[in-house]
CSV table of C-alpha atoms in Angstrom, one decimal:
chain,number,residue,atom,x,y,z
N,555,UNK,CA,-1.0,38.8,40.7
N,556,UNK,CA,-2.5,37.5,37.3
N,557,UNK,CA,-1.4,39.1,34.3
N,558,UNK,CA,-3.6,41.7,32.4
N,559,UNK,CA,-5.6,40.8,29.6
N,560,UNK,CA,-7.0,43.5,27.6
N,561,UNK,CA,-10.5,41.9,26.0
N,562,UNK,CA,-11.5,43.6,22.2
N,563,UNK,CA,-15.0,43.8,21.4
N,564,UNK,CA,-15.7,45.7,18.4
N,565,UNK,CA,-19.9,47.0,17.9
N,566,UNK,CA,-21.1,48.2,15.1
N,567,UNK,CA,-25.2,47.2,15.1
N,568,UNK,CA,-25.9,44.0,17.2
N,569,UNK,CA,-29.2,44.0,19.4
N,570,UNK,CA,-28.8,45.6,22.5
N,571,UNK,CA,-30.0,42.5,24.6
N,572,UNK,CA,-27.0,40.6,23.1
N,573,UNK,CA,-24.4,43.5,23.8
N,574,UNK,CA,-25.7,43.3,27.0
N,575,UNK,CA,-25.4,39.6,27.6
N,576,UNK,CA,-21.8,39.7,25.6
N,577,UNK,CA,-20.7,42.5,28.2
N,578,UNK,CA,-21.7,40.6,31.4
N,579,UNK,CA,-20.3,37.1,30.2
N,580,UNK,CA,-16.5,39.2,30.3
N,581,UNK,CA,-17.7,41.3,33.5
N,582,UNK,CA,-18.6,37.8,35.2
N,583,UNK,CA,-15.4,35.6,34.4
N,584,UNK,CA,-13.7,34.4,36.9
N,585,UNK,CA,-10.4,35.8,35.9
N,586,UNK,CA,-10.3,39.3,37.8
N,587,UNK,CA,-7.4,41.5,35.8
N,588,UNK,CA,-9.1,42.2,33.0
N,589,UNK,CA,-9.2,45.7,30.8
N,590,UNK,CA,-12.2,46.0,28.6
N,591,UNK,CA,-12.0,48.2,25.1
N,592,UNK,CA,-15.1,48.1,23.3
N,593,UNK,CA,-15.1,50.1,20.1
N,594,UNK,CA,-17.9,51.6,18.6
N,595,UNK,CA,-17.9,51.3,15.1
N,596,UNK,CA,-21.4,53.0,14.4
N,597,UNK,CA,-22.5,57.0,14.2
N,598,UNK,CA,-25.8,56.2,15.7
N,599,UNK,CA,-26.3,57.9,19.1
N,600,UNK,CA,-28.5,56.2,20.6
N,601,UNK,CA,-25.7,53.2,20.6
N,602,UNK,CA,-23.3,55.1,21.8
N,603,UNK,CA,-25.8,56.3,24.8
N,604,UNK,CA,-26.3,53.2,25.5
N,605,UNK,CA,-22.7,52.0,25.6
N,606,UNK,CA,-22.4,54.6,27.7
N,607,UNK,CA,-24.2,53.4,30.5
N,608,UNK,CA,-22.7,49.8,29.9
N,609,UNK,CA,-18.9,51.5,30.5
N,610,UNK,CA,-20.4,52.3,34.4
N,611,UNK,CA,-20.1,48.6,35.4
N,612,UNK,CA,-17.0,48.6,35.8
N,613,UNK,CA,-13.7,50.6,35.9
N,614,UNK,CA,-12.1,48.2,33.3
N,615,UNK,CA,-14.4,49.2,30.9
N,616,UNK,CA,-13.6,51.4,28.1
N,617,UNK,CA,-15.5,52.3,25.4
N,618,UNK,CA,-13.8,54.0,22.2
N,619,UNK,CA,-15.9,55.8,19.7
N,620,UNK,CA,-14.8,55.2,15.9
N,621,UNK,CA,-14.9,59.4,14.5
N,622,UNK,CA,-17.2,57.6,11.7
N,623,UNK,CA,-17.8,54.1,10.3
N,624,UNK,CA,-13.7,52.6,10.0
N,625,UNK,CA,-15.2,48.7,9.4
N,626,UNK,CA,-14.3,45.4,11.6
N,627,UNK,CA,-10.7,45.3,10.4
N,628,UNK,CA,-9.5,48.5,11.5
N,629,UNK,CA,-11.5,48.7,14.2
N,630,UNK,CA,-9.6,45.5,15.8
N,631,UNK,CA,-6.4,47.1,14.8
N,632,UNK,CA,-7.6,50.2,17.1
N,633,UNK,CA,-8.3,48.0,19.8
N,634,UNK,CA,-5.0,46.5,19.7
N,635,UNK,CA,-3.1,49.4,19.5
N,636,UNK,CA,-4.9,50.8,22.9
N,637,UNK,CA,-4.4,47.4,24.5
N,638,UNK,CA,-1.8,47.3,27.4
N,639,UNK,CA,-2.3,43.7,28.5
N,640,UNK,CA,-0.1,40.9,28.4
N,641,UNK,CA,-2.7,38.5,26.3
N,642,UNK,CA,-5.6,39.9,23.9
N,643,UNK,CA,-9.1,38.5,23.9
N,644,UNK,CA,-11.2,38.4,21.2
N,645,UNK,CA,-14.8,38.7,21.9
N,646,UNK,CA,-17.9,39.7,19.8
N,647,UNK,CA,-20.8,42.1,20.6
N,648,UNK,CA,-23.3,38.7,19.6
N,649,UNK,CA,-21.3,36.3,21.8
N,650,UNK,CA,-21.3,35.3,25.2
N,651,UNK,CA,-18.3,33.9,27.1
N,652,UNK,CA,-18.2,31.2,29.7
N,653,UNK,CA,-17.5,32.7,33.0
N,654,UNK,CA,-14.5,30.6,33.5
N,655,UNK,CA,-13.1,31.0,29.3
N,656,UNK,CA,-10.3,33.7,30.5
N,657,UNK,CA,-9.0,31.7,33.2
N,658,UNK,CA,-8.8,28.4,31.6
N,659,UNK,CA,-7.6,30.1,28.4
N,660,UNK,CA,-4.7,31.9,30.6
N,661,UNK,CA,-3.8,28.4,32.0
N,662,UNK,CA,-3.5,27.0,28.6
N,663,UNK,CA,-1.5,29.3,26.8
N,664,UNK,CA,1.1,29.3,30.0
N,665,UNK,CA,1.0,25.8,30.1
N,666,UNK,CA,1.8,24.8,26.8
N,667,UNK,CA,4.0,27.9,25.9
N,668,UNK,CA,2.3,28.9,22.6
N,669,UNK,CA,1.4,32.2,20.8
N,670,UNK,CA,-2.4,31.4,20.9
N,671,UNK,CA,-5.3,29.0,22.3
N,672,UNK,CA,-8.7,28.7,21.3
N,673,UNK,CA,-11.3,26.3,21.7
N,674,UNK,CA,-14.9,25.1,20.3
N,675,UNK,CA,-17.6,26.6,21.0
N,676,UNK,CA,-21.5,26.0,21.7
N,677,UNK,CA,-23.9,27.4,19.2
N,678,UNK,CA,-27.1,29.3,20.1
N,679,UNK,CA,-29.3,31.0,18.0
N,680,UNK,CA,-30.9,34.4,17.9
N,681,UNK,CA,-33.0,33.5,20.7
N,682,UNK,CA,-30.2,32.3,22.7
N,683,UNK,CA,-31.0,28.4,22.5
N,684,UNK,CA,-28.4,26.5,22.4
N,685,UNK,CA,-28.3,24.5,18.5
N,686,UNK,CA,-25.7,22.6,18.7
N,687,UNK,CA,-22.8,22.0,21.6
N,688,UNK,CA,-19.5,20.4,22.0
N,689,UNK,CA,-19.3,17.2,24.5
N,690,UNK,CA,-15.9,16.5,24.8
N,691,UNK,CA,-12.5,18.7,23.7
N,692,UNK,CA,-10.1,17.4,21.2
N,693,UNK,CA,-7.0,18.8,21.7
N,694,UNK,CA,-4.9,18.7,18.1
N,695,UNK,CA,-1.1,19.0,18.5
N,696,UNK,CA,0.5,21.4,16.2
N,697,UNK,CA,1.4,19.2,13.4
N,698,UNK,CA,-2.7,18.2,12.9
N,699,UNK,CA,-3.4,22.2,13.3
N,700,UNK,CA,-1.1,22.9,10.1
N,701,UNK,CA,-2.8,20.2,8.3
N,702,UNK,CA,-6.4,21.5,9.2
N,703,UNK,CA,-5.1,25.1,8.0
N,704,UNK,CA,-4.3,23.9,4.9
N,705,UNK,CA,-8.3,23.4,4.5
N,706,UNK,CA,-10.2,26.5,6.2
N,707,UNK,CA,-9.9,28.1,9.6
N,708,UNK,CA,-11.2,25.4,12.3
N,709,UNK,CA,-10.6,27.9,15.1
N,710,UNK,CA,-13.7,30.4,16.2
N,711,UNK,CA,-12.4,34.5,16.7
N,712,UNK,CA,-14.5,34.7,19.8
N,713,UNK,CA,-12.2,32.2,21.9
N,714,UNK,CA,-8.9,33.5,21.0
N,715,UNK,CA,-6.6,34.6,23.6
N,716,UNK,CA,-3.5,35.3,22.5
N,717,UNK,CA,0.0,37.2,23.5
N,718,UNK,CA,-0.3,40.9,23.0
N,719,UNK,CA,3.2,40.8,20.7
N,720,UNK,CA,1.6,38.6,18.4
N,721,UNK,CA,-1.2,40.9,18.0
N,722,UNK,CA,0.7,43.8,17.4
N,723,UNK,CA,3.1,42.1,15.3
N,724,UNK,CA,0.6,40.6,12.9
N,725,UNK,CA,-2.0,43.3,13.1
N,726,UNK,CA,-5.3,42.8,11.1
N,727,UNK,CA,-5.6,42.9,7.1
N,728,UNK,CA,-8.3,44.4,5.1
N,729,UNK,CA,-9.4,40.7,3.1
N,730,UNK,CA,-12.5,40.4,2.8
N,731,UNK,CA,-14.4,37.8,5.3
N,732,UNK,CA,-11.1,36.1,5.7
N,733,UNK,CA,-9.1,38.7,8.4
N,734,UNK,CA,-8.7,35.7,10.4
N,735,UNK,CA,-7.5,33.0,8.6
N,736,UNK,CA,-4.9,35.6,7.1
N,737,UNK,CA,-4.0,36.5,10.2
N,738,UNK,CA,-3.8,32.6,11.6
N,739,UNK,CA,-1.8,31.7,8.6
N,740,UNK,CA,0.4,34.5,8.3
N,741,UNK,CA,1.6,33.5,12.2
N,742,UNK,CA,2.0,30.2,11.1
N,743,UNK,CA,4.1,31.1,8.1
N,744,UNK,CA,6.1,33.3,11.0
N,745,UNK,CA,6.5,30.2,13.0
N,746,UNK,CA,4.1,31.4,16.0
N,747,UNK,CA,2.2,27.9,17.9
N,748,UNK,CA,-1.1,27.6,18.2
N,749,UNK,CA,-2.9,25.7,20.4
């Protein structure tokens, strides 16, 4: 049987359409053992109503209520301290996943033995057209990923899938609009691999 992989999507006040379409891009992957936590990070009620509904599509789903607004940061760390999958996903409430991202993500991270994979991405806009979009994947070995760190984060949140222990070992940091890059570079400091 394939391993468990707890997805994290933290909402706070994306559109509902793109909730929606964020939400059926993970209910429609192509990898089947997958829990759901979506935390709500807003007070509004009307959200969590509606988030409501979303959690009947599926079992998997669980949605987690914030007791009042707690921000992105600790809102992740909720979501990884109620995961009890083997991997973590990250996922967004304004993104949408391929259907076959978890699987081929899974595959990857088994294959080449590292801490976390993620990939490019395609870029739509508000209206879901697609602005820009990758054509080809450039794998970078580890030695060319420490060099690129040493610049800016070249890896988008919304494909990372990594192994739970990393998560809960690193946890999230409250830096401003860098949690991500502090968390990348703090595991590369620990001598995780990234792929």
């Amino acid at each position: 049987m394939n391993k468990l992989v707890t997805v994290i999507m933290p909402v706070y006040n994306e559109k509902k359409q793109w909730i929606v379409e964020s939400v059926n891009s993970i209910i429609k992957q192509t990898y089947a053992n997958i829990e759901f936590i979506i935390i709500c990070d807003s007070t509004d009620n009307q959200l969590k109503s509606f988030l409501q509904e979303i959690s009947k599509k599926g079992d998997n789903i669980k949605i987690i209520f914030n007791p009042r607004n707690l921000g992105l940061v600790n809102s992740l760390n909720r979501g990884i301290n109620l995961a009890t999958g083997e991997f973590i996903a990250r996922m967004d409430a304004d993104d949408v996943s391929l259907p076959e991202r978890i699987e081929t993500e899974v595959k990857c991270i088994n294959a080449e033995k590292v801490d976390l994979v993620f990939s490019e991405v395609n870029v739509i806009n508000e209206s879901g057209k697609l602005v820009s979009s990758i054509d080809k994947k450039n794998n970078l070995n580890e030695i060319q990923l420490n060099e690129l760190f040493r610049y800016g984060n070249v890896s988008k949140h919304p494909t990372w899938l990594g192994r739970s222990e990393l998560f809960k070992e690193l946890m999230y940091r409250n830096v401003s609009y860098t949690e991500d890059m502090d968390f990348l570079l703090r595991g590369l400091q620990e001598g995780k691999k990234f792929f």
